CSV table of C-alpha atoms and ligand atoms in Angstrom, one decimal:
chain,number,residue,atom,x,y,z
C,1,MET,CA,-0.6,-0.8,37.1
C,2,SER,CA,-2.3,-2.5,34.2
C,3,ILE,CA,-0.8,-4.5,31.4
C,4,THR,CA,-2.1,-1.5,29.3
C,5,GLU,CA,-0.5,1.2,31.4
C,6,THR,CA,3.0,-0.6,31.9
C,7,THR,CA,3.1,-1.5,28.2
C,8,ILE,CA,2.3,2.1,27.2
C,9,GLN,CA,4.8,3.4,29.8
C,10,THR,CA,7.7,0.9,28.6
C,11,GLU,CA,7.0,1.7,25.0
C,12,GLN,CA,7.3,5.3,25.6
C,13,GLU,CA,10.6,5.1,27.4
C,14,TYR,CA,12.2,2.6,25.0
C,15,VAL,CA,10.9,2.9,21.6
C,16,LEU,CA,12.1,5.8,19.5
C,17,GLN,CA,9.1,7.9,19.4
C,18,THR,CA,8.3,8.1,15.5
C,19,TYR,CA,4.8,7.3,16.0
C,20,ARG,CA,1.9,9.0,18.2
C,21,ARG,CA,-0.1,6.0,19.3
C,22,PRO,CA,-3.5,5.9,20.8
C,23,PRO,CA,-4.1,5.0,24.7
C,24,PHE,CA,-4.7,1.3,24.2
C,25,VAL,CA,-2.8,-2.0,23.8
C,26,ILE,CA,-3.9,-4.4,20.9
C,27,GLU,CA,-3.6,-7.9,22.0
C,28,TRP,CA,-5.2,-10.3,19.4
C,29,GLY,CA,-7.5,-10.2,16.5
C,30,GLU,CA,-9.9,-12.5,15.0
C,31,GLY,CA,-11.6,-12.2,11.3
C,32,VAL,CA,-12.3,-8.3,11.0
C,33,THR,CA,-12.1,-7.6,14.8
C,34,LEU,CA,-9.1,-6.5,17.0
C,35,TYR,CA,-9.2,-6.8,20.8
C,36,ASP,CA,-7.1,-4.6,23.2
C,37,ALA,CA,-5.6,-5.9,26.6
C,38,LYS,CA,-8.7,-4.6,28.5
C,39,GLY,CA,-11.0,-7.0,26.1
C,40,ARG,CA,-12.6,-4.3,24.0
C,41,ALA,CA,-13.4,-5.1,20.6
C,42,TYR,CA,-12.7,-2.8,17.5
C,43,LEU,CA,-13.9,-3.2,13.9
C,44,ASP,CA,-10.7,-2.7,12.0
C,45,LEU,CA,-11.0,-0.5,9.1
C,46,ALA,CA,-7.3,0.0,8.6
C,47,SER,CA,-5.8,-3.7,8.0
C,48,GLY,CA,-2.6,-2.6,9.6
C,49,ILE,CA,-2.4,-0.2,6.6
C,50,ALA,CA,-3.7,-2.4,3.7
C,51,VAL,CA,-1.7,-5.5,4.9
C,52,ASN,CA,-4.0,-7.8,6.6
C,53,ALA,CA,-6.5,-8.4,3.5
C,54,LEU,CA,-7.6,-11.7,5.0
C,55,GLY,CA,-8.1,-10.3,8.5
C,56,TYR,CA,-6.8,-12.1,11.5
C,57,GLY,CA,-6.5,-15.8,12.6
C,58,ASP,CA,-7.2,-17.2,8.6
C,59,PRO,CA,-6.7,-20.8,9.2
C,60,GLU,CA,-5.2,-21.4,5.8
C,61,THR,CA,-2.6,-18.8,6.6
C,62,LEU,CA,-1.8,-20.4,10.0
C,63,ALA,CA,-1.7,-23.9,8.3
C,64,ALA,CA,0.7,-23.0,5.9
C,65,LEU,CA,2.7,-20.8,8.4
C,66,THR,CA,3.0,-23.7,10.8
C,67,ALA,CA,3.9,-26.4,8.3
C,68,GLN,CA,6.6,-24.5,6.6
C,69,ALA,CA,8.1,-23.0,10.0
C,70,GLY,CA,8.7,-26.7,11.0
C,71,LYS,CA,10.7,-27.4,7.8
C,72,LEU,CA,12.6,-24.3,6.9
C,73,ILE,CA,12.4,-20.6,7.7
C,74,HIS,CA,15.5,-19.0,6.2
C,75,VAL,CA,18.7,-19.9,4.2
C,76,SER,CA,19.3,-16.6,2.6
C,77,ASN,CA,19.2,-16.0,-1.3
C,78,LEU,CA,22.3,-17.9,-1.9
C,79,TYR,CA,20.4,-21.0,-2.2
C,80,HIS,CA,17.3,-22.4,-4.3
C,81,THR,CA,14.3,-22.7,-2.4
C,82,ILE,CA,10.9,-24.1,-3.3
C,83,PRO,CA,8.5,-21.7,-2.0
C,84,GLN,CA,10.1,-18.8,-3.5
C,85,ALA,CA,10.3,-20.1,-6.8
C,86,GLU,CA,6.7,-21.2,-6.9
C,87,LEU,CA,5.6,-17.6,-5.6
C,88,ALA,CA,7.5,-16.1,-8.4
C,89,ARG,CA,5.9,-18.0,-11.2
C,90,MET,CA,2.3,-17.2,-9.4
C,91,LEU,CA,3.4,-13.6,-9.7
C,92,CYS,CA,4.5,-13.7,-13.1
C,93,GLN,CA,1.7,-15.6,-14.5
C,94,ALA,CA,-0.9,-13.4,-13.1
C,95,SER,CA,0.7,-9.9,-14.5
C,96,PHE,CA,2.6,-8.3,-17.3
C,97,ALA,CA,6.0,-9.4,-15.8
C,98,ASP,CA,8.5,-11.9,-16.7
C,99,ARG,CA,10.6,-11.7,-13.6
C,100,VAL,CA,10.5,-10.9,-9.8
C,101,PHE,CA,12.8,-9.5,-7.7
C,102,PHE,CA,11.8,-9.9,-3.9
C,103,CYS,CA,12.6,-7.7,-1.0
C,104,ASN,CA,11.3,-7.1,2.4
C,105,SER,CA,9.0,-4.0,2.1
C,106,GLY,CA,7.5,-1.3,-0.2
C,107,SER,CA,10.2,1.0,0.2
C,108,GLU,CA,12.9,-1.5,-0.7
C,109,ALA,CA,10.8,-2.6,-3.7
C,110,VAL,CA,10.6,1.3,-5.0
C,111,ASP,CA,14.2,1.6,-4.2
C,112,GLY,CA,14.9,-1.7,-6.3
C,113,ALA,CA,12.6,-0.5,-9.1
C,114,LEU,CA,14.5,2.8,-9.4
C,115,LYS,CA,18.0,1.1,-9.3
C,116,PHE,CA,16.9,-1.5,-12.0
C,117,ALA,CA,15.7,1.6,-14.2
C,118,ARG,CA,19.1,3.2,-14.0
C,119,LYS,CA,21.0,0.1,-14.7
C,120,TRP,CA,18.9,-0.3,-17.5
C,121,ALA,CA,19.2,3.2,-18.7
C,122,LYS,CA,22.9,3.1,-18.4
C,123,THR,CA,23.1,-0.3,-20.3
C,124,HIS,CA,21.3,1.1,-23.5
C,125,PHE,CA,21.6,4.8,-23.5
C,126,ARG,CA,24.1,7.7,-23.3
C,127,PRO,CA,25.1,8.9,-19.9
C,128,GLY,CA,23.0,11.4,-18.2
C,129,LYS,CA,19.6,9.4,-18.7
C,130,THR,CA,18.8,9.3,-15.1
C,131,GLY,CA,15.8,11.5,-14.5
C,132,ILE,CA,13.1,10.1,-12.5
C,133,VAL,CA,9.6,11.6,-12.8
C,134,ALA,CA,7.2,11.3,-9.9
C,135,PHE,CA,3.8,13.1,-9.0
C,136,GLU,CA,2.4,15.5,-6.4
C,137,HIS,CA,0.7,13.7,-3.7
C,138,SER,CA,2.8,10.6,-4.4
C,139,PHE,CA,4.0,8.3,-1.5
C,140,HIS,CA,6.5,5.7,-2.2
C,141,GLY,CA,8.3,4.8,1.0
C,142,ARG,CA,10.8,6.2,3.5
C,143,THR,CA,14.2,5.1,2.6
C,144,PHE,CA,16.5,7.4,0.7
C,145,GLY,CA,15.5,6.2,-2.7
C,146,ALA,CA,11.8,5.9,-2.1
C,147,LEU,CA,11.8,9.1,-0.1
C,148,SER,CA,13.3,10.9,-3.0
C,149,ALA,CA,10.2,10.0,-5.3
C,150,THR,CA,7.9,11.0,-2.1
C,151,SER,CA,6.3,14.4,-2.7
C,152,LYS,CA,5.5,15.4,0.8
C,153,GLU,CA,8.0,18.1,1.9
C,154,LYS,CA,7.5,17.4,5.7
C,155,TYR,CA,8.8,13.8,5.1
C,156,ARG,CA,11.7,15.2,2.9
C,157,ALA,CA,13.2,18.2,4.4
C,158,PRO,CA,14.9,16.9,7.6
C,159,PHE,CA,16.7,14.3,5.4
C,160,GLU,CA,18.0,16.3,2.5
C,161,PRO,CA,20.0,16.0,0.2
C,162,LEU,CA,18.2,13.2,-1.0
C,163,VAL,CA,18.9,11.2,-4.2
C,164,PRO,CA,19.0,13.8,-7.1
C,165,GLY,CA,17.2,13.5,-10.5
C,166,VAL,CA,13.8,13.6,-9.4
C,167,THR,CA,11.2,16.0,-10.5
C,168,PHE,CA,7.5,16.1,-9.5
C,169,ALA,CA,4.6,16.9,-12.0
C,170,PRO,CA,1.1,17.6,-11.2
C,171,PHE,CA,-0.9,14.3,-10.9
C,172,ASN,CA,-3.6,13.3,-13.5
C,173,HIS,CA,-2.2,16.1,-15.9
C,174,ALA,CA,-1.3,14.6,-18.9
C,175,GLY,CA,0.0,18.2,-20.4
C,176,ALA,CA,2.3,18.6,-17.3
C,177,ALA,CA,3.6,15.2,-17.7
C,178,ALA,CA,4.5,15.7,-21.5
C,179,LYS,CA,6.7,18.6,-20.3
C,180,ALA,CA,8.3,16.8,-17.3
C,181,ILE,CA,9.0,13.6,-19.3
C,182,GLY,CA,11.8,13.8,-21.9
C,183,PRO,CA,14.9,12.1,-23.5
C,184,GLN,CA,17.0,12.6,-19.9
C,185,THR,CA,14.0,10.5,-18.2
C,186,CYS,CA,15.1,6.8,-17.3
C,187,ALA,CA,11.8,6.3,-15.1
C,188,VAL,CA,8.2,7.5,-14.4
C,189,ILE,CA,7.0,6.4,-10.8
C,190,VAL,CA,3.1,6.5,-10.2
C,191,GLU,CA,0.5,4.9,-8.0
C,192,PRO,CA,-2.6,3.8,-10.1
C,193,VAL,CA,-4.5,4.8,-6.9
C,194,GLN,CA,-2.6,7.2,-4.5
C,195,GLY,CA,-3.0,6.0,-1.0
C,196,GLU,CA,-1.2,8.0,1.7
C,197,GLY,CA,-1.5,11.3,-0.5
C,198,GLY,CA,-5.1,11.1,0.0
C,199,ILE,CA,-6.7,8.2,-2.2
C,200,PHE,CA,-6.6,10.0,-5.7
C,201,ALA,CA,-7.2,7.5,-8.7
C,202,ALA,CA,-5.3,8.1,-12.0
C,203,ASP,CA,-7.4,8.6,-14.8
C,204,PRO,CA,-7.4,5.8,-17.1
C,205,THR,CA,-6.3,8.5,-19.8
C,206,PHE,CA,-3.5,9.8,-17.7
C,207,LEU,CA,-1.9,6.4,-17.3
C,208,GLN,CA,-2.3,5.8,-21.0
C,209,ALA,CA,-0.7,9.0,-21.6
C,210,LEU,CA,2.2,8.0,-19.3
C,211,ARG,CA,2.8,4.9,-21.1
C,212,ARG,CA,3.0,6.7,-24.8
C,213,LEU,CA,5.3,9.5,-23.3
C,214,CYS,CA,7.6,6.5,-21.6
C,215,ASP,CA,7.2,4.9,-25.3
C,216,ALA,CA,8.4,8.0,-27.0
C,217,HIS,CA,11.2,8.9,-24.8
C,218,ASN,CA,12.5,5.4,-24.2
C,219,ALA,CA,12.0,5.7,-20.3
C,220,LEU,CA,10.4,2.8,-18.0
C,221,LEU,CA,6.8,3.2,-16.5
C,222,ILE,CA,6.8,2.1,-13.1
C,223,PHE,CA,3.3,1.3,-11.2
C,224,ASP,CA,3.8,1.5,-7.6
C,225,GLU,CA,1.1,-1.0,-6.5
C,226,VAL,CA,2.3,-1.6,-2.8
C,227,GLN,CA,-1.2,-0.1,-1.6
C,228,CYS,CA,-3.7,-0.3,-4.1
C,229,GLY,CA,-2.4,-3.5,-5.7
C,230,LEU,CA,-3.4,-7.4,-4.9
C,231,GLY,CA,-7.3,-6.9,-4.9
C,232,ARG,CA,-7.9,-3.7,-2.7
C,233,THR,CA,-9.7,-1.7,-5.6
C,234,GLY,CA,-11.5,-4.6,-6.8
C,235,SER,CA,-9.4,-5.8,-9.6
C,236,LEU,CA,-6.1,-7.7,-9.1
C,237,TRP,CA,-3.9,-4.9,-10.1
C,238,ALA,CA,-4.8,-1.4,-9.7
C,239,HIS,CA,-3.9,-0.5,-13.4
C,240,GLU,CA,-6.3,-2.9,-15.0
C,241,PRO,CA,-9.1,-0.7,-15.8
C,242,ALA,CA,-6.7,1.5,-17.6
C,243,GLY,CA,-5.7,-1.2,-20.4
C,244,VAL,CA,-2.0,-0.5,-20.1
C,245,SER,CA,1.0,-2.2,-18.5
C,246,PRO,CA,4.0,-1.2,-16.8
C,247,ASP,CA,7.9,-2.1,-17.4
C,248,LEU,CA,8.0,-2.5,-13.5
C,249,MET,CA,5.8,-3.0,-10.7
C,250,THR,CA,6.3,-2.6,-7.1
C,251,LEU,CA,4.2,-4.8,-4.3
C,252,ALA,CA,4.2,-5.3,-0.7
C,253,LYS,CA,1.6,-4.4,2.0
C,254,PRO,CA,-0.7,-7.3,1.8
C,255,LEU,CA,1.2,-9.9,0.0
C,256,GLY,CA,3.0,-11.5,3.0
C,257,GLY,CA,-0.4,-11.7,5.3
C,258,GLY,CA,1.5,-9.5,7.8
C,259,LEU,CA,5.1,-11.1,7.1
C,260,PRO,CA,7.4,-8.6,5.5
C,261,ILE,CA,7.8,-9.1,1.9
C,262,GLY,CA,7.9,-6.4,-1.0
C,263,ALA,CA,8.4,-7.5,-4.7
C,264,VAL,CA,9.7,-5.7,-7.8
C,265,LEU,CA,7.9,-7.2,-11.0
C,266,LEU,CA,10.1,-6.7,-14.2
C,267,ALA,CA,9.4,-7.1,-17.9
C,268,GLN,CA,12.4,-9.1,-19.5
C,269,GLN,CA,13.6,-6.2,-21.4
C,270,VAL,CA,14.4,-4.6,-17.9
C,271,ALA,CA,15.5,-8.0,-16.8
C,272,ASN,CA,17.9,-8.2,-19.5
C,273,ALA,CA,20.2,-5.5,-18.1
C,274,ILE,CA,20.4,-6.8,-14.4
C,275,GLU,CA,23.2,-9.3,-13.5
C,276,PRO,CA,24.1,-11.2,-10.7
C,277,GLY,CA,25.4,-9.3,-7.8
C,278,ASP,CA,23.6,-6.0,-9.1
C,279,HIS,CA,21.3,-6.1,-6.1
C,280,GLY,CA,20.4,-8.2,-3.3
C,281,SER,CA,18.7,-8.9,0.3
C,282,THR,CA,19.5,-11.3,2.9
C,283,PHE,CA,16.3,-11.7,4.3
C,284,ALA,CA,14.1,-11.3,1.3
C,285,ALA,CA,11.3,-13.8,0.4
C,286,ASN,CA,12.6,-16.6,2.9
C,287,SER,CA,10.5,-19.8,2.8
C,288,LEU,CA,8.4,-18.9,5.6
C,289,ILE,CA,7.4,-15.7,4.1
C,290,THR,CA,7.0,-17.2,0.7
C,291,ALA,CA,4.9,-20.2,2.0
C,292,VAL,CA,2.4,-18.0,3.5
C,293,ALA,CA,2.4,-15.6,0.4
C,294,GLN,CA,1.5,-18.4,-1.9
C,295,VAL,CA,-1.8,-18.9,0.3
C,296,ILE,CA,-2.6,-15.1,0.3
C,297,PHE,CA,-1.9,-14.4,-3.3
C,298,ARG,CA,-4.0,-17.3,-4.3
C,299,ARG,CA,-6.8,-16.1,-2.2
C,300,LEU,CA,-6.8,-12.7,-3.5
C,301,ASN,CA,-6.5,-13.7,-7.2
C,302,ASP,CA,-9.7,-15.7,-7.2
C,303,PRO,CA,-12.3,-14.1,-9.4
C,304,ALA,CA,-15.1,-14.5,-6.9
C,305,PHE,CA,-13.2,-13.1,-4.2
C,306,LEU,CA,-12.4,-10.1,-6.5
C,307,ALA,CA,-16.1,-9.8,-7.5
C,308,ALA,CA,-17.2,-9.7,-3.8
C,309,ILE,CA,-14.6,-6.6,-3.3
C,310,ARG,CA,-16.3,-4.9,-6.1
C,311,ASP,CA,-19.6,-5.7,-4.7
C,312,LYS,CA,-18.7,-4.4,-1.2
C,313,GLY,CA,-17.3,-1.3,-2.8
C,314,GLN,CA,-20.3,-0.4,-4.4
C,315,TYR,CA,-22.3,-1.0,-1.2
C,316,LEU,CA,-19.9,1.1,0.7
C,317,ASP,CA,-20.0,3.8,-1.9
C,318,LYS,CA,-23.6,4.0,-1.6
C,319,GLY,CA,-23.5,4.1,2.2
C,320,LEU,CA,-20.9,6.9,2.2
C,321,ARG,CA,-22.8,9.1,-0.2
C,322,SER,CA,-25.9,8.8,1.9
C,323,LEU,CA,-23.6,9.8,5.1
C,324,GLN,CA,-22.3,12.6,3.0
C,325,ALA,CA,-25.9,13.9,2.4
C,326,ARG,CA,-26.5,14.0,6.2
C,327,HIS,CA,-22.9,15.6,7.0
C,328,ALA,CA,-21.7,18.7,5.6
C,329,THR,CA,-18.5,17.9,7.2
C,330,ILE,CA,-17.9,15.3,4.3
C,331,VAL,CA,-16.6,17.6,1.4
C,332,ASP,CA,-15.6,14.8,-0.8
C,333,ILE,CA,-15.8,11.0,-1.3
C,334,ARG,CA,-13.2,9.1,-3.5
C,335,GLY,CA,-12.6,5.5,-3.7
C,336,ARG,CA,-12.8,2.1,-5.5
C,337,GLY,CA,-13.2,-1.3,-4.2
C,338,LEU,CA,-12.3,-1.3,-0.5
C,339,MET,CA,-10.1,1.7,-0.8
C,340,TRP,CA,-11.7,5.0,0.1
C,341,GLY,CA,-11.0,8.5,1.2
C,342,LEU,CA,-13.2,11.1,2.9
C,343,ASP,CA,-12.1,14.5,2.3
C,344,LEU,CA,-13.4,16.3,5.9
C,345,ALA,CA,-13.9,19.9,6.8
C,346,ILE,CA,-12.6,19.0,10.0
C,347,LYS,CA,-9.4,17.3,11.2
C,348,ALA,CA,-9.3,13.5,10.2
C,349,GLN,CA,-7.5,13.1,13.7
C,350,GLU,CA,-10.8,14.1,15.5
C,351,VAL,CA,-12.8,11.4,13.9
C,352,ILE,CA,-10.1,8.7,14.5
C,353,LYS,CA,-9.9,9.5,18.3
C,354,LEU,CA,-13.8,9.2,18.7
C,355,GLY,CA,-13.5,6.2,16.4
C,356,TYR,CA,-11.7,4.4,19.1
C,357,GLN,CA,-14.5,4.9,21.6
C,358,GLU,CA,-17.0,3.9,19.0
C,359,GLY,CA,-14.9,0.7,18.7
C,360,LEU,CA,-13.9,1.6,15.1
C,361,ILE,CA,-10.1,1.5,13.8
C,362,LEU,CA,-9.7,4.2,11.5
C,363,VAL,CA,-6.6,5.7,9.8
C,364,GLY,CA,-6.0,9.2,8.1
C,365,ALA,CA,-4.4,10.2,4.8
C,366,GLY,CA,-3.0,13.7,5.7
C,367,GLU,CA,-4.7,16.2,8.1
C,368,ASN,CA,-8.2,16.3,6.6
C,369,ILE,CA,-8.6,12.9,5.0
C,370,LEU,CA,-10.2,9.9,6.8
C,371,ARG,CA,-9.0,6.6,4.9
C,372,LEU,CA,-11.0,3.4,4.8
C,373,LEU,CA,-9.0,0.4,4.2
C,374,PRO,CA,-10.9,-2.7,5.9
C,375,PRO,CA,-9.7,-6.2,5.6
C,376,LEU,CA,-10.9,-7.5,2.1
C,377,ILE,CA,-12.8,-10.2,3.9
C,378,VAL,CA,-15.2,-7.4,5.6
C,379,GLU,CA,-18.9,-8.2,5.3
C,380,LYS,CA,-21.7,-5.8,4.4
C,381,THR,CA,-22.8,-6.0,8.2
C,382,HIS,CA,-19.6,-4.7,9.1
C,383,LEU,CA,-19.6,-1.9,6.5
C,384,ASP,CA,-23.1,-1.1,8.2
C,385,GLN,CA,-21.6,-1.0,11.5
C,386,ALA,CA,-18.9,1.4,10.2
C,387,LEU,CA,-21.3,3.8,8.6
C,388,ASP,CA,-23.5,4.0,11.7
C,389,GLY,CA,-20.2,4.9,13.9
C,390,LEU,CA,-18.9,7.2,11.3
C,391,ASP,CA,-22.7,8.8,11.4
C,392,ARG,CA,-22.6,9.0,15.4
C,393,ILE,CA,-19.0,10.3,15.4
C,394,LEU,CA,-19.9,13.0,12.6
C,395,THR,CA,-22.9,14.2,14.4
C,396,GLN,CA,-21.0,14.6,17.6
C,397,LEU,CA,-18.4,16.6,15.9
C,398,GLU,CA,-20.5,18.8,14.4
C,399,GLU,CA,-22.7,19.6,17.5
C,400,LYS,CA,-19.3,21.2,19.1
O,1,PLP,C1,3.2,2.0,2.2
O,1,PLP,C2,3.7,2.3,0.8
O,1,PLP,C3,5.2,2.4,0.3
O,1,PLP,C4,6.0,1.8,1.3
O,1,PLP,O1,6.1,0.7,2.1
O,1,PLP,P1,6.7,0.3,3.4
O,1,PLP,O2,6.5,-1.2,3.6
O,1,PLP,O3,6.2,1.1,4.4
O,1,PLP,O4,8.2,0.7,3.2
O,1,PLP,C5,5.5,2.8,-1.1
O,1,PLP,N1,4.4,2.9,-2.0
O,1,PLP,C6,3.2,2.9,-1.5
O,1,PLP,C7,2.2,3.2,-2.5
O,1,PLP,C8,2.8,2.8,-0.3
O,1,PLP,O5,1.4,3.0,0.2
């Protein structure tokens, strides 16, 4: 048996089957290309779900990783360490935030933000101000807290009862938000661009309305930028075009260059409600990960790098529109920067499957939505390659 066959067989025998994986084994990557164990190349349009912003084998990332690994990997959060303090400073100086809490994933960041909001409300207001407002099509993660704010019934139902107090309002509907947010609300959580839910961008006026409603009802506004943040949409923060700031913001996916890290960014007035012992994590933001994250963050927070993302985004936008003109199976195209969703009249999974044969790694976002999340270092020639591949795939599926 080949290494591909034995690996797949072993995985299927011993790993809990929570994912359906395609029939190849990814062995290594370079730039925006992944290679399987049979030596086949794939253009990566998923980035490990918006994680690998700098692609694979970035020399500066590798240098930071190996240098820090030789010095210190982990000592826990009981002690001061240099790379963690430095990363926290960088994140605060580039955002609305005054403080950072570190954790290990996007779900943990959302859990942390919700806990901090509850503690803040308990500190300042009468009991009962515990309500959390989230939105339809939201995705905030799979842990109990984050899942409680995730709208998809299929993810929630098997695990109920979840954390109580969460209500869901229609996305991009200021009138409905005004009805949902009240004196009982302690926090409102929203993705400035919804990811898993299908690439729906919040209207700037919607985020502005949420800011006003939160201020009017003494509720905290949480922006979940785990997927859309850190340059993905062409600005460092996806909420920038709306011109409003949150009280808390969650980050994760691209921050560690593939190593697990999450972060909750907080305004000082929220931080004031938190005391030593209120929350914690053994692994969070160890020296290895934060040394790497500094490199990633510095590279992503470069105005020229961000401008290039906007430029490539416009190029992709144009290419996708001309693809849509030729393919009736493309119902709608949505996106910004290098975060795009294609609403299809067919199952996204069919396109993804043929994508593997074309040498394209694609992901879905629900049954009929194809998501494009290439590494942010992608070049226009790669985007042409992706568009040509999609053209052939859709032609093939339309002929069926
Ligand atoms: C992926 C995601 C999460 C959850 O992150 P994990 O690291 O998978 O726990 C939370 N919020 C958003 C917006 C995400 O896209």
